[in-house]
Coordinates of C-alpha atoms in Angstrom, one line a residue:
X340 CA 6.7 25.9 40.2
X341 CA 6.1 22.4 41.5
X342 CA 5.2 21.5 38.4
X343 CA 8.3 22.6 36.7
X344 CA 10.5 20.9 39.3
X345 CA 8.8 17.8 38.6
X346 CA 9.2 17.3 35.4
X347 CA 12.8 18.5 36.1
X348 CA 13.3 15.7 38.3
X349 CA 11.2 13.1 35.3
X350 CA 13.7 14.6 33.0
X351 CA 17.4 14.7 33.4
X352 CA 18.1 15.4 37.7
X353 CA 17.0 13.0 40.4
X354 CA 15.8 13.6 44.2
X355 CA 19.1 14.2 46.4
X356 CA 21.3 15.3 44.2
X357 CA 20.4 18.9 45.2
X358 CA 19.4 19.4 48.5
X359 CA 19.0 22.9 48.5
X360 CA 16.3 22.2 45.3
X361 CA 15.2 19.5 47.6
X362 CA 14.3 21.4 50.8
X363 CA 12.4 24.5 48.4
X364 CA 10.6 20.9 46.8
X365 CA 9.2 19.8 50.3
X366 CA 8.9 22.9 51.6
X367 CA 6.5 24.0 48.5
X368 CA 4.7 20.7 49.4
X369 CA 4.0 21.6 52.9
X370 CA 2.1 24.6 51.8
X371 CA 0.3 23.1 49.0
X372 CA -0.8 19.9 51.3
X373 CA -2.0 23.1 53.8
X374 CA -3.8 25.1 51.1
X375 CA -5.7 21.6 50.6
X376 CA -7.0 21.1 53.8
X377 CA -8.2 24.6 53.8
X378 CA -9.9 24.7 50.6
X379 CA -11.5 21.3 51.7
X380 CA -13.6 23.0 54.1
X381 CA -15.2 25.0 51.2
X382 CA -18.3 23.5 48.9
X383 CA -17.4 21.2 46.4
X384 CA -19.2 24.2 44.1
X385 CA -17.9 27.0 45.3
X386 CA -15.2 28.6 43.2
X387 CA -12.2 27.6 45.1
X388 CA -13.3 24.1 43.6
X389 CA -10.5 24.1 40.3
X390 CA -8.2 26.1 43.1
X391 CA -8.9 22.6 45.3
X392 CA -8.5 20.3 42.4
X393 CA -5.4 21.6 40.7
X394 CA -3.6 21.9 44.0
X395 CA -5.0 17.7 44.8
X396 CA -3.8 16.6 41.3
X397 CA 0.0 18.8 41.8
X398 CA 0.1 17.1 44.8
X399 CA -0.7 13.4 43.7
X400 CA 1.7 13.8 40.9
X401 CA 4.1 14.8 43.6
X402 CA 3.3 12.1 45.8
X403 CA 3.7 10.1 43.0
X404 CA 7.3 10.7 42.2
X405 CA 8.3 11.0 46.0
X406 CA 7.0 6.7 46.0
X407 CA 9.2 5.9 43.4
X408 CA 12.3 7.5 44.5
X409 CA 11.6 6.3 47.9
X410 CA 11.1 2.6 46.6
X411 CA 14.6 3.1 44.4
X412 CA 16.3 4.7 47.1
X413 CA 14.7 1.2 49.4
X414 CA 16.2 -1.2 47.0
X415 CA 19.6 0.4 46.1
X416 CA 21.8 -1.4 48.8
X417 CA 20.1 -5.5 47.3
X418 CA 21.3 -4.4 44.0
X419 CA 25.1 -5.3 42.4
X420 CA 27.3 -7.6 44.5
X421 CA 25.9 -9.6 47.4
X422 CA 29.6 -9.2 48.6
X423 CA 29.1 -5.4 50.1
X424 CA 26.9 -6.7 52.5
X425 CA 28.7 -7.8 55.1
X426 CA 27.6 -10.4 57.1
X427 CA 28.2 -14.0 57.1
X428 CA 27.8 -16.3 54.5
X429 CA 27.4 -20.2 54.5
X430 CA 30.3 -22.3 53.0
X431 CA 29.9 -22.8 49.3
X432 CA 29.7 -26.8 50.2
X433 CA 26.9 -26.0 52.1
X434 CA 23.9 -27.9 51.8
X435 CA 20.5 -28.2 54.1
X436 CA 18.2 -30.2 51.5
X437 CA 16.6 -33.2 53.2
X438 CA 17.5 -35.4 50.0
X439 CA 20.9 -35.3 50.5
X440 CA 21.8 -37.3 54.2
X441 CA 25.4 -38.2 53.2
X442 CA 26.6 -35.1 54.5
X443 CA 25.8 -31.9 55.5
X444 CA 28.0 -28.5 56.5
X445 CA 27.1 -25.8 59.0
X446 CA 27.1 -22.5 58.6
X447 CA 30.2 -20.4 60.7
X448 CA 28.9 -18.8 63.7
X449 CA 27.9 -15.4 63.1
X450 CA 30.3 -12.7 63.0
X451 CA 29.6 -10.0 66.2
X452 CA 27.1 -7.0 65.6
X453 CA 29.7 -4.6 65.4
X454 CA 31.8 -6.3 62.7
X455 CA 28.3 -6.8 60.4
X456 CA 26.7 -4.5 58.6
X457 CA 23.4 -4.8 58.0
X458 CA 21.6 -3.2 56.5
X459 CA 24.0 -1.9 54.3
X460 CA 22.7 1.6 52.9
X461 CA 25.2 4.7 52.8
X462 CA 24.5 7.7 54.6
X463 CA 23.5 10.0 51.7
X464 CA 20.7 7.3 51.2
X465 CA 19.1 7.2 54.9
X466 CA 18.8 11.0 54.9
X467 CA 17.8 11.2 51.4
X468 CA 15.0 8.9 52.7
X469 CA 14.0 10.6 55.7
X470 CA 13.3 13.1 53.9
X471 CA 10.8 12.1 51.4
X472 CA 9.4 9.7 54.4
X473 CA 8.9 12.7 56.5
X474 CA 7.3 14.7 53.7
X475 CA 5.1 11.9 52.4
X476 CA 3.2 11.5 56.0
X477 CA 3.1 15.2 56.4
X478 CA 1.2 15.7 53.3
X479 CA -1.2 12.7 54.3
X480 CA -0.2 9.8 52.6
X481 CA 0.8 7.4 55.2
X482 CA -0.5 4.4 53.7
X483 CA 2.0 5.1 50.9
X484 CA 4.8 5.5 52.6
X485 CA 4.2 2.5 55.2
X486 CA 3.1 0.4 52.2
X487 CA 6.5 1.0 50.1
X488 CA 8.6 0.5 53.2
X489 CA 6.9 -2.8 54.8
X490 CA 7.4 -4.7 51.0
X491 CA 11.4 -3.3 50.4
X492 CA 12.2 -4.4 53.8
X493 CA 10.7 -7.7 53.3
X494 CA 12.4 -8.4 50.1
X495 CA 15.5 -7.4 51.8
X496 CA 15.5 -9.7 54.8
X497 CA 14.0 -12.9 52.4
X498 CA 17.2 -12.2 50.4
X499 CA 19.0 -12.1 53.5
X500 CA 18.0 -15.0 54.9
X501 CA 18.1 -17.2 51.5
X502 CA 21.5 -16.1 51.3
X503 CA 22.5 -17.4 54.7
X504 CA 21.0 -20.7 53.2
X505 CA 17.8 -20.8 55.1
X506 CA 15.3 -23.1 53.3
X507 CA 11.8 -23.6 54.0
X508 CA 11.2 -27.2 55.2
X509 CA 7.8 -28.3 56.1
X510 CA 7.2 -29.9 59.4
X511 CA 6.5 -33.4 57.4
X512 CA 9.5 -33.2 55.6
X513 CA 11.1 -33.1 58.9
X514 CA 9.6 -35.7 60.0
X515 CA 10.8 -37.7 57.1
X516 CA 14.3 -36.9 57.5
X517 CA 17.4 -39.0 58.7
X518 CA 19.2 -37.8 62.0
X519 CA 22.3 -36.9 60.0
X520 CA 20.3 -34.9 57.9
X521 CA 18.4 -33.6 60.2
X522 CA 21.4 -32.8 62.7
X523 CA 22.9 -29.8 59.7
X524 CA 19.2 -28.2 59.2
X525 CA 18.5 -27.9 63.2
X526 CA 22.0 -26.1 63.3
X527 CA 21.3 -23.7 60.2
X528 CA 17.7 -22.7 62.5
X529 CA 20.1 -22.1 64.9
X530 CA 22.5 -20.4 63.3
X531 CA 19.9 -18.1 61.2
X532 CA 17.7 -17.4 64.8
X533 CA 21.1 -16.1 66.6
X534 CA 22.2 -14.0 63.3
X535 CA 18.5 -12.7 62.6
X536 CA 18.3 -11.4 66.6
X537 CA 21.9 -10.2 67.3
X538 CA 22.2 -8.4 63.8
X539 CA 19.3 -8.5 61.4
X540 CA 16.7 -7.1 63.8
X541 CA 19.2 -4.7 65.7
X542 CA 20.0 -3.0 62.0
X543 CA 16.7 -2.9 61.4
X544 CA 15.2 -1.1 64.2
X545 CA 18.0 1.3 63.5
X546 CA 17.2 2.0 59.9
X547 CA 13.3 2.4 60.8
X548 CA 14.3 4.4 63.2
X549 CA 16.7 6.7 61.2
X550 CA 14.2 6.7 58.1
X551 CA 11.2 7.6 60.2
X552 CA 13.0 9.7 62.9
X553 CA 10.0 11.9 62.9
X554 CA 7.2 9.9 63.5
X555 CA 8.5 7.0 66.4
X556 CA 5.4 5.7 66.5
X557 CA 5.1 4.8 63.0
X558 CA 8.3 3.0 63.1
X559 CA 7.9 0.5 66.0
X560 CA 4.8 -0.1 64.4
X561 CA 6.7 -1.0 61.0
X562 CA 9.6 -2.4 62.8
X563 CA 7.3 -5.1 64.8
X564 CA 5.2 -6.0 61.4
X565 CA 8.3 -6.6 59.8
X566 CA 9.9 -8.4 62.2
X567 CA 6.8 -10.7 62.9
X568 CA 6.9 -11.6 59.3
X569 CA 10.6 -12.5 59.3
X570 CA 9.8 -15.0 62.7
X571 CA 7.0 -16.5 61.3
X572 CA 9.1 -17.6 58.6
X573 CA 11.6 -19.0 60.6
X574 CA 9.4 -20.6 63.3
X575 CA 7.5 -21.9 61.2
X576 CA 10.2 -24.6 60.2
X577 CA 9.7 -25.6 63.9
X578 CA 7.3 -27.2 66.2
X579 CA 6.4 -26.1 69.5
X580 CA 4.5 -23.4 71.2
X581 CA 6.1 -20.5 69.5
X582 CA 4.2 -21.3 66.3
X583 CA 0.8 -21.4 68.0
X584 CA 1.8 -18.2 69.8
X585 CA 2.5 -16.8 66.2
X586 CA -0.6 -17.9 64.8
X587 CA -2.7 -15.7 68.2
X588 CA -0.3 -13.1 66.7
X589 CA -0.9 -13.5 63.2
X590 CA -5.1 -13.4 63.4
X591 CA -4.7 -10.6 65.9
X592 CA -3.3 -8.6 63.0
X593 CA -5.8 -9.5 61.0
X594 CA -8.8 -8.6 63.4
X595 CA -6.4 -4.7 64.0
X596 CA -6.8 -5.0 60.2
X597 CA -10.4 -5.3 60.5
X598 CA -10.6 -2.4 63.0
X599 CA -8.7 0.5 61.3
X600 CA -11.2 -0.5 58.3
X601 CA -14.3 0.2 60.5
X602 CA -12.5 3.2 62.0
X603 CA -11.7 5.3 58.6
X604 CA -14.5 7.5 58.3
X605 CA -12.5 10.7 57.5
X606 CA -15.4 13.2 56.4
X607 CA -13.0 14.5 53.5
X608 CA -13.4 12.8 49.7
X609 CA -10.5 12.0 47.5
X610 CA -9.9 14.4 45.5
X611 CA -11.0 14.2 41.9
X612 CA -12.8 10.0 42.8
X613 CA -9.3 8.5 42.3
X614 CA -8.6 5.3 44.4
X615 CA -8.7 6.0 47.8
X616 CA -5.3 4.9 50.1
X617 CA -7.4 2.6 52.4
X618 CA -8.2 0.7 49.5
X619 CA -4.3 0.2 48.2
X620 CA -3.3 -0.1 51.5
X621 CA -6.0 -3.1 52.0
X622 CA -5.1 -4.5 48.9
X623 CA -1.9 -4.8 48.7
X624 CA -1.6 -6.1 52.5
X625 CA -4.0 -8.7 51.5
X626 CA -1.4 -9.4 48.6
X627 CA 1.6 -9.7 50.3
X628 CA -0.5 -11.7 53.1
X629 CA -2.0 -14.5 50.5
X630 CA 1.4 -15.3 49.4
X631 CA 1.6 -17.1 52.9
X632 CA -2.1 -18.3 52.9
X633 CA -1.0 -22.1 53.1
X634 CA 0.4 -21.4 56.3
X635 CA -2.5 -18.7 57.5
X636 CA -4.8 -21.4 56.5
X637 CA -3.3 -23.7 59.3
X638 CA -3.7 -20.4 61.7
X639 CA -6.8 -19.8 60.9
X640 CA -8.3 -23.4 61.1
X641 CA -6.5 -24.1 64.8
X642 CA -7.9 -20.5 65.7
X643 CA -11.5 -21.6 65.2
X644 CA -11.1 -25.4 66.7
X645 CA -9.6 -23.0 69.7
X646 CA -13.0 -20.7 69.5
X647 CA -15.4 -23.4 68.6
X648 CA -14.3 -25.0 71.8
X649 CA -14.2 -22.6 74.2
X650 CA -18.1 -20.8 72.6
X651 CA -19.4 -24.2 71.6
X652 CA -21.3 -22.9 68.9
X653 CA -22.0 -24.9 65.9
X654 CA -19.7 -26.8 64.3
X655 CA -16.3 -26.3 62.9
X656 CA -15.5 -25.4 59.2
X657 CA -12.9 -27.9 57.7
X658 CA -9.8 -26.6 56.1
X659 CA -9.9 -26.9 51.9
X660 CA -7.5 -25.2 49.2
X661 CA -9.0 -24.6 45.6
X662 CA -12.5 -23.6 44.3
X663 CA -15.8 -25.6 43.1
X664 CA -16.9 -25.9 40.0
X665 CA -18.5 -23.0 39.8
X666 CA -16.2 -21.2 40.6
X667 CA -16.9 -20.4 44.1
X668 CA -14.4 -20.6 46.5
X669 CA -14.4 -23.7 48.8
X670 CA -15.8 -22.7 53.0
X671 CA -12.4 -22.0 54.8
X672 CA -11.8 -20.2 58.1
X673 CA -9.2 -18.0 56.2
X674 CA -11.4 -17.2 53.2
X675 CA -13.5 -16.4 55.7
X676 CA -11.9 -13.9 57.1
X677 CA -10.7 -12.6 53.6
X678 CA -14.6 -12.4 52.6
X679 CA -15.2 -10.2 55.6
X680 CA -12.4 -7.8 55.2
X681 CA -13.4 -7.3 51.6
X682 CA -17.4 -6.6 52.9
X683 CA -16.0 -4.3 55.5
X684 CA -14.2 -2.4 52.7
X685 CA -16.8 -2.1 50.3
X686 CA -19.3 -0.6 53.3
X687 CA -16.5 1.7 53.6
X688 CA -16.1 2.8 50.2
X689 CA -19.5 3.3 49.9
X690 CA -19.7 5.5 52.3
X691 CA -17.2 7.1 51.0
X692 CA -18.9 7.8 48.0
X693 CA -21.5 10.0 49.5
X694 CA -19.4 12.3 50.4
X695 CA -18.9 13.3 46.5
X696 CA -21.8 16.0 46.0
X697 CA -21.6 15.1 42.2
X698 CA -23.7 11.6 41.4
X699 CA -21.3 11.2 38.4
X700 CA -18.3 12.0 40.2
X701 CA -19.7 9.2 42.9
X702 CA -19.7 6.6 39.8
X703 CA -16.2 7.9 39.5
X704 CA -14.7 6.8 42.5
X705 CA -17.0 3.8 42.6
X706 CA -15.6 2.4 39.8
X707 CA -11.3 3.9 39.8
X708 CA -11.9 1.7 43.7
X709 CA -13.8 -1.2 42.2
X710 CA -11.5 -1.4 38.9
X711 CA -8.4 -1.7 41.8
X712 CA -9.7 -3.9 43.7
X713 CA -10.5 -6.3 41.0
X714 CA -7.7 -5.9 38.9
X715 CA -5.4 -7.0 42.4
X716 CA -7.9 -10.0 42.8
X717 CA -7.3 -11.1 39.0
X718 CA -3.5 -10.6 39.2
X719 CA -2.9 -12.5 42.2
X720 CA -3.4 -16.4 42.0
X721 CA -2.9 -16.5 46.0
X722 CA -6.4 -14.0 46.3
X723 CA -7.8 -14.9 43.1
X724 CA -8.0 -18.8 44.3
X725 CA -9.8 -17.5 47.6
X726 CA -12.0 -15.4 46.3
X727 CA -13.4 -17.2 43.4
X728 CA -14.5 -16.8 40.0
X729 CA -18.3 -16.2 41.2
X730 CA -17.1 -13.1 43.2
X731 CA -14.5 -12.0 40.3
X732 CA -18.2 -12.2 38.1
X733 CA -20.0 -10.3 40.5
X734 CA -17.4 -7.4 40.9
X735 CA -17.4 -7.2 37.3
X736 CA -21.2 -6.7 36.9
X737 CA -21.1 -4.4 39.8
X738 CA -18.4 -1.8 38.1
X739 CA -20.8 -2.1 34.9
X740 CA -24.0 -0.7 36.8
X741 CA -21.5 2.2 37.6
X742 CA -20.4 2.8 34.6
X743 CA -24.5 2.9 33.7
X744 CA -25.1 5.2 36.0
X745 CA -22.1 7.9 34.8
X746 CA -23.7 7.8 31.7
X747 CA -27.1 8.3 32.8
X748 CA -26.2 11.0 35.3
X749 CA -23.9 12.9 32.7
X750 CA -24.7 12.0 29.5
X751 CA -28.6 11.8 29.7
X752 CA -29.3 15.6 30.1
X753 CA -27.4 17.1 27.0
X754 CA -28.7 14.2 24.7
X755 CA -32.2 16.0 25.9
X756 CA -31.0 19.4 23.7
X757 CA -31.0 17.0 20.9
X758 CA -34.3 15.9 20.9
X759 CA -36.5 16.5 17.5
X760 CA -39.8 17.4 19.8
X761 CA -40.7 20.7 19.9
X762 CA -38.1 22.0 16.7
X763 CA -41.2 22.5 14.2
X764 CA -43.7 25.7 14.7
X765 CA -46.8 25.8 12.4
X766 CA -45.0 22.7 10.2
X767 CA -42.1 24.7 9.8
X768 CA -38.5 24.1 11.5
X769 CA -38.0 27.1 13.9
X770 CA -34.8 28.8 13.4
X771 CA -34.8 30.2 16.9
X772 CA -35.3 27.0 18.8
X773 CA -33.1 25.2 16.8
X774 CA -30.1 27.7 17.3
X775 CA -31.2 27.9 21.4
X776 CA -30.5 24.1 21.4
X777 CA -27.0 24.0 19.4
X778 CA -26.1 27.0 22.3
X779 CA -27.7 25.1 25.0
X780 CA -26.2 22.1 23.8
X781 CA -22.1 23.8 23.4
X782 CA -22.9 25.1 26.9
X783 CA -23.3 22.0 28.7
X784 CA -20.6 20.4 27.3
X785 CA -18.1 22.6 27.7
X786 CA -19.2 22.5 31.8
X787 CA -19.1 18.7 32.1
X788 CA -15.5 19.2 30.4
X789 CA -14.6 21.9 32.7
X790 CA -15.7 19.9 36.0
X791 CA -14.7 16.5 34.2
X792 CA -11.4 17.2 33.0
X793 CA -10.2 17.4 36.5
X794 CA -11.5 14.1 37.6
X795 CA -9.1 11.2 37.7
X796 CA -9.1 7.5 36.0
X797 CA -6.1 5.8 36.9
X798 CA -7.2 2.6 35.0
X799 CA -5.7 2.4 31.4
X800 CA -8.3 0.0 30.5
X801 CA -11.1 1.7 32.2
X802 CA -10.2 5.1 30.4
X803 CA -10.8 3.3 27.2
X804 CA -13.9 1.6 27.9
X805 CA -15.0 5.5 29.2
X806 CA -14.1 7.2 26.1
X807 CA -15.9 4.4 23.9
X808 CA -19.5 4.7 25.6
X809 CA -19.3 8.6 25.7
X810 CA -18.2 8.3 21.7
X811 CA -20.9 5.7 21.1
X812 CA -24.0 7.6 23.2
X813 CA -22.8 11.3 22.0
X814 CA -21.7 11.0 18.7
X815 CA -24.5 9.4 17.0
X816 CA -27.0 11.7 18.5
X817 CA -25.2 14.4 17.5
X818 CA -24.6 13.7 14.0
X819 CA -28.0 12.5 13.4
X820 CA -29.2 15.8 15.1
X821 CA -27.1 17.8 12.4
X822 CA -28.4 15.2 9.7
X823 CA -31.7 15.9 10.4

């Protein structure tokens, strides 16, 4: 039924438009998510096992469609007309670039909360949001939810904030600049501070608070990380204590980062080895966070002065951008930090892995996690420049020894019923053994496709590079088995 209503919603209807179809949706989820958790408790052999992996994989797909419509649903009010939100906007004369001191224009003082609205989403859309936020974290994917939220919200407020005309001006162009000059981009800080604290973060606690009505804790928590990212922006245009205070905050967040890696030891696998939400959630912080690694380099290298200091141990990494010519990234305090977050995930993951019963399905997971991780690292430039080539190589060689070892732990055994040993009985080719091996052979194949076919590879590429090695080990044997 789930599955029907999917694929109706794929098709021609969207989420929202019929509540009553809605509530049956969710409510259908509930008891599926339950039914999981139950079945979890049983052996990954028993026969509840397809019961446990058809109800993961509905779910997932469910999951799935509940994301997108919740990211659509996040970006409907930045689309069309900037006009329909209202809240001020800088005069079209306006200008805050340092290379032009002639003249300058401020922007209006802001307009009173209650005459701005921000931000601007109707009431149709906040509910239809609630809804899929509160059904999202019921059925255990958090991460998701969180994840989707934190990088609309984001988006929204840099829009925002580059339409009030803020610019980001470092502290040495500052430095550089005439008074007059000067004088128009102190009062556009001014201006953006008072409208981002009397209306941008006042709407926005709102919203979080409407969307995620359920879960209060969740949304301070969301509120206060995207509100930190918003003031480090800003004060970050500024000198002064604020700043350093900012950066305590910002390797704080990294160290709780740390912590909640260490601390996710749930005792319950993925279902089917696909990627595991820790490691998107990790990733795609790390990201969003690298786009801002110039500035979390600075944090980062005055942390350390602060810590070398105060411990007097050994002496202080300096601060360098790029990679040697190896390819290995050059020794900074924040690709330090980024090298032991990734360490601390892989332990984790590979714990992880022994929960699977199945060495193949353990390969599995190994490599959908590994393929992830990688293919984040390769299409970021920020992470990719910290990490290194050297790292990129060794991640590489490391999903190949899984991929090995699926083929060795799956493949090995039936390509045993093909051996020629033991086929000929007084120099004659035994009838009996040979037709034992052709049933022996059909019988373990069709159970690796039974338990196989419910196993997940998200990876396009990696499905590809699967089905070639299983063609290229299988195939031959078989056909020279037959030949023969």
């Amino acid at each position: 039924m789930v599955q029907k209503i999917i694929t109706k919603y794929d098709s021609n209807a969207k989420f929202g438009q019929e509540q009553e179809d809605d509530s049956s949706f969710i409510e259908s989820l509930n008891c599926i998510s339950k039914l999981i958790n139950v079945l979890g408790e049983f052996p990954s052999k028993s026969t509840t096992a397809f019961c446990f992996n058809r109800a993961s994989t509905i779910l997932h797909l469910a999951m799935s469609l509940l994301d997108s419509e919740f990211r659509l649903a996040l970006e409907s009010c930045n689309q069309g007309n900037s006009a329909d939100l209202k809240s001020p906007k800088p005069s079209k004369q306006a200008s805050f670039s340092y290379r032009q001191e002639s003249a300058y224009c401020v922007i209006p003082e802001s307009k009173t909360s209650e005459d701005v609205e921000f931000p601007a989403y109707a009431s149709e859309a906040i509910s239809k949001m609630n809804r899929i936020a509160t059904a999202m974290i019921s059925s255990g994917y958090e991460s998701e939810c969180c994840m989707v939220y934190n990088m609309a919200r984001r988006n929204a407020f840099s829009i925002e904030l580059d339409r009030l005309g803020f610019e980001n001006i470092s502290i040495e162009d500052v430095q550089k600049m005439q008074w007059q000059s000067l004088e128009g981009v102190i009062s556009m800080w001014i201006t953006v501070i008072k409208h981002s604290s009397s209306v941008l973060f006042s709407g926005e606690r709102k919203l979080c608070s409407s969307i995620f009505s359920e879960h209060p804790s969740i949304s301070q928590t969301l509120f206060c990380h995207i509100a930190l990212a918003v003031a480090v922006r800003i004060e970050n245009q500024r000198s002064g204590s604020a700043k350093g205070r900012l950066g305590e905050v910002a390797v704080s967040i990294f160290c709780d980062l740390e912590n909640s890696i260490r601390r996710d030891n749930g005792r319950t696998p993925v279902p089917s080895g696909a990627v595991h939400p820790l490691t998107r959630f990790t990733m795609n912080y790390l990201k969003y966070a690298c786009e801002y690694k110039d500035t979390l380099e600075q944090v980062f290298q005055k942390h350390q002065k602060m810590e070398g200091c105060a411990n007097s141990n050994g002496p202080v990494l300096d601060t360098k951008n790029g990679a040697n010519d190896d390819g290995t990234p050059k020794t900074s305090p924040f690709s330090v930090q980024l090298n032991s977050i990734m360490d601390l995930l892989d332990e984790n993951l590979d714990m992880k892995s022994k929960l699977y019963r199945d060495p193949a399905l353990r390969c599995i997971f190994l490599m959908n996690n590994g393929r992830y991780i990688l293919q984040k690292i390769k299409g970021s430039d920020e992470i990719h420049e910290m990490m290194g080539d050297t790292w990129c190589r060794k991640r590489s060689s490391d999903l190949r020894q899984h991929h090995k070892a699926y083929t060795r732990e799956t493949w090995t055994r039936l390509l045993q019923c093909l051996n020629h040993d033991g086929l000929m009985t007084n120099g004659k080719l035994s009838k009996t053994v040979l037709k034992e091996r052709f049933k022996m052979f059909s019988a373990m194949f069709d159970e690796i496709h039974r338990t196989q076919s419910t196993w997940v590879v998200s990876d396009e590429q990696l499905q590809s590079e699967l089905r070639i090695s299983v063609s290229a080990v299988v195939t031959p044997a078989y056909r020279s088995f037959v030949g023969q």
